[in-house]
Amino acid sequence: DEAGNGYVRSEGGSVLLLKPLKQALADGDQIHAVILASGANADGARKTGITIPSSEGQAELMRQVLARSGLSAHDVDYIEAHGTGTSVGDPIEASAIGKIYGQGRAHALPIGSVKANLGHLEPASGMAGLVKTLLVLKNKAVPPALHLHTPNPKIDFQGLNLELVTDYKALTKSGDGPLVA
């Protein structure tokens, strides 16, 4: 939001059971999602500080994870962003997401951040985002971001081909296969 001026601290946690797909299938487990690839690059080398991300570093990581996943950016139906609500960080992150996932698509890519609903769960913030993403996939819908009234003018949502989710949004897959987030 245009009025975003910092993050809201909160507390929480989550526990998920992760198994190799082959083992989960053999055990007859209920599978909620499959993680095809992951990555991290929070080395601090290309950043001004802990609160200011590197757009180039984020874009590089997104490319690497996409390559390991075997997917293309256009296979992705939703992005759960970190989205802290800061005037500096959000435009940097949105720029990286738009460059890798948004631009060149036929329709704008829906993005959101659970922090608009829960606040920043400090070290558990990634888990909160993962749980939200699982629920988005399960329910084939994205909940609206709370407190989002005026899009941040420092983010070119149209040029980046990104869609802020301000109302309940059903997700559909244009081709075969499961939804990807």
Coordinates of C-alpha atoms in Angstrom, one line a residue:
D1 CA 0.0 0.0 0.0
E2 CA 1.1 3.6 -0.6
A3 CA 0.9 4.1 3.2
G4 CA 3.2 1.2 4.0
N5 CA 5.9 2.6 6.3
G6 CA 7.3 -0.4 8.0
Y7 CA 6.4 -3.9 9.1
V8 CA 4.1 -5.1 11.8
R9 CA 5.9 -7.5 14.2
S10 CA 4.0 -10.6 15.2
E11 CA 4.7 -14.0 16.6
G12 CA 3.7 -17.5 15.4
G13 CA 5.0 -20.7 14.2
S14 CA 4.2 -23.7 12.0
V15 CA 5.3 -27.3 11.6
L16 CA 5.0 -29.2 8.4
L17 CA 6.0 -32.8 7.6
L18 CA 8.2 -32.9 4.5
K19 CA 8.9 -36.3 2.8
P20 CA 10.4 -37.3 -0.4
L21 CA 7.5 -37.7 -2.9
K22 CA 8.3 -41.4 -3.5
Q23 CA 8.2 -42.2 0.2
A24 CA 4.9 -40.2 0.8
L25 CA 3.3 -42.1 -2.1
A26 CA 4.5 -45.5 -0.8
D27 CA 3.3 -44.6 2.7
G28 CA -0.2 -43.6 1.4
D29 CA 0.2 -40.1 2.8
Q30 CA -2.2 -37.3 2.0
I31 CA 0.0 -35.0 -0.2
H32 CA -0.9 -31.3 0.0
A33 CA 1.8 -30.1 -2.4
V34 CA 5.1 -31.0 -4.0
I35 CA 8.1 -28.7 -3.6
L36 CA 10.0 -29.0 -6.9
A37 CA 12.9 -26.8 -5.9
S38 CA 14.0 -24.2 -3.4
G39 CA 16.9 -21.9 -2.7
A40 CA 18.3 -19.2 -0.5
N41 CA 20.8 -16.5 -1.2
A42 CA 20.7 -14.2 1.9
D43 CA 24.4 -13.7 2.1
G44 CA 24.2 -9.9 2.7
A45 CA 26.9 -9.3 0.1
R46 CA 24.9 -7.2 -2.4
K47 CA 22.6 -5.4 0.1
T48 CA 22.7 -2.1 1.8
G49 CA 21.4 -3.6 5.0
I50 CA 19.2 -6.3 6.4
T51 CA 16.0 -4.3 5.6
I52 CA 16.9 -3.5 2.0
P53 CA 16.9 -6.4 -0.4
S54 CA 18.8 -6.7 -3.6
S55 CA 16.6 -6.9 -6.7
E56 CA 19.4 -8.4 -8.7
G57 CA 20.1 -11.0 -6.0
Q58 CA 16.4 -11.9 -5.8
A59 CA 16.0 -12.2 -9.6
E60 CA 19.1 -14.4 -9.8
L61 CA 17.7 -16.7 -7.1
M62 CA 14.3 -16.9 -8.9
R63 CA 16.0 -17.9 -12.1
Q64 CA 18.1 -20.6 -10.4
V65 CA 15.1 -22.1 -8.6
L66 CA 13.0 -22.1 -11.8
A67 CA 15.8 -23.9 -13.6
R68 CA 16.1 -26.5 -10.9
S69 CA 12.3 -27.0 -10.9
G70 CA 12.0 -27.7 -14.6
L71 CA 9.3 -25.1 -14.9
S72 CA 9.1 -21.9 -16.8
A73 CA 8.0 -18.6 -15.3
H74 CA 4.8 -18.8 -17.2
D75 CA 3.9 -22.1 -15.5
V76 CA 3.5 -20.2 -12.2
D77 CA 0.0 -19.2 -11.3
Y78 CA 0.6 -17.3 -8.1
I79 CA 3.5 -15.7 -6.2
E80 CA 3.5 -15.4 -2.4
A81 CA 5.9 -12.5 -1.9
H82 CA 7.8 -11.6 1.2
G83 CA 6.1 -8.2 1.1
T84 CA 7.0 -6.5 4.4
G85 CA 5.1 -3.4 3.6
T86 CA 8.1 -1.1 3.5
S87 CA 8.5 1.7 1.1
V88 CA 11.9 0.6 0.0
G89 CA 11.7 -3.2 0.1
D90 CA 8.4 -3.8 -1.6
P91 CA 9.3 -1.9 -4.8
I92 CA 12.6 -3.8 -5.0
E93 CA 11.0 -7.2 -4.5
A94 CA 8.1 -6.4 -6.9
S95 CA 10.6 -5.4 -9.6
A96 CA 12.4 -8.8 -9.3
I97 CA 9.2 -10.7 -9.3
G98 CA 7.9 -8.8 -12.3
K99 CA 11.1 -9.2 -14.3
I100 CA 11.2 -13.0 -13.8
Y101 CA 7.6 -14.1 -13.5
G102 CA 5.3 -11.2 -14.6
Q103 CA 6.6 -9.7 -17.9
G104 CA 5.7 -11.5 -21.1
R105 CA 2.6 -13.3 -19.7
A106 CA -0.8 -13.1 -21.4
H107 CA -2.4 -12.1 -18.1
A108 CA -1.1 -10.3 -15.0
L109 CA 0.3 -12.7 -12.3
P110 CA -1.5 -12.5 -8.9
I111 CA 0.8 -11.8 -6.0
G112 CA 0.2 -11.5 -2.3
S113 CA 1.9 -11.6 1.1
V114 CA 0.5 -13.2 4.2
K115 CA 2.1 -10.4 6.2
A116 CA -0.8 -8.2 5.2
N117 CA -3.0 -10.6 7.2
L118 CA -0.8 -11.8 10.0
G119 CA 2.1 -9.4 10.3
H120 CA 5.8 -10.4 10.1
L121 CA 6.3 -13.6 12.1
E122 CA 10.0 -12.9 12.3
P123 CA 11.9 -16.3 11.8
A124 CA 8.6 -18.0 11.1
S125 CA 7.6 -15.6 8.3
G126 CA 8.6 -18.0 5.6
M127 CA 6.6 -20.8 7.1
A128 CA 3.5 -18.5 7.3
G129 CA 4.0 -17.8 3.6
L130 CA 4.3 -21.5 2.8
V131 CA 1.2 -22.4 4.7
K132 CA -0.8 -19.6 2.9
T133 CA 0.6 -20.9 -0.4
L134 CA -0.6 -24.4 0.4
L135 CA -4.0 -23.1 1.2
V136 CA -4.1 -21.0 -2.0
L137 CA -3.3 -24.2 -4.0
K138 CA -5.8 -26.4 -2.0
N139 CA -8.6 -23.9 -2.3
K140 CA -7.7 -22.7 -5.8
A141 CA -8.2 -19.2 -4.5
V142 CA -6.2 -16.2 -3.2
P143 CA -7.6 -14.3 -0.2
P144 CA -7.5 -10.5 -0.4
A145 CA -4.7 -8.6 1.2
L146 CA -6.0 -6.7 4.2
H147 CA -5.3 -3.0 4.6
L148 CA -4.5 -2.5 0.9
H149 CA -6.3 0.6 -0.2
T150 CA -4.0 2.5 -2.6
P151 CA -1.3 0.5 -4.5
N152 CA 2.2 1.8 -3.9
P153 CA 3.0 4.3 -6.7
K154 CA 6.6 3.3 -6.6
I155 CA 5.7 -0.1 -8.1
D156 CA 4.7 -0.3 -11.7
F157 CA 2.2 -3.1 -11.4
Q158 CA 1.0 -2.8 -14.9
G159 CA 4.5 -2.6 -16.5
L160 CA 5.6 -5.6 -14.3
N161 CA 2.4 -7.4 -15.2
L162 CA 1.6 -8.1 -11.6
E163 CA -1.9 -8.2 -10.0
L164 CA -2.5 -7.2 -6.4
V165 CA -5.2 -9.3 -4.9
T166 CA -7.7 -6.9 -3.2
D167 CA -10.7 -9.2 -3.3
Y168 CA -11.2 -13.0 -3.2
K169 CA -9.7 -14.3 -6.4
A170 CA -10.4 -17.8 -7.8
L171 CA -7.4 -19.4 -9.5
T172 CA -7.8 -21.5 -12.6
K173 CA -5.2 -23.2 -14.7
S174 CA -5.2 -22.3 -18.4
G175 CA -3.6 -25.7 -19.4
D176 CA -3.4 -29.2 -18.0
G177 CA -1.7 -29.9 -14.7
P178 CA -1.9 -28.6 -11.1
L179 CA -1.7 -25.0 -10.0
V180 CA 1.8 -23.8 -9.4
A181 CA 2.8 -21.2 -6.8

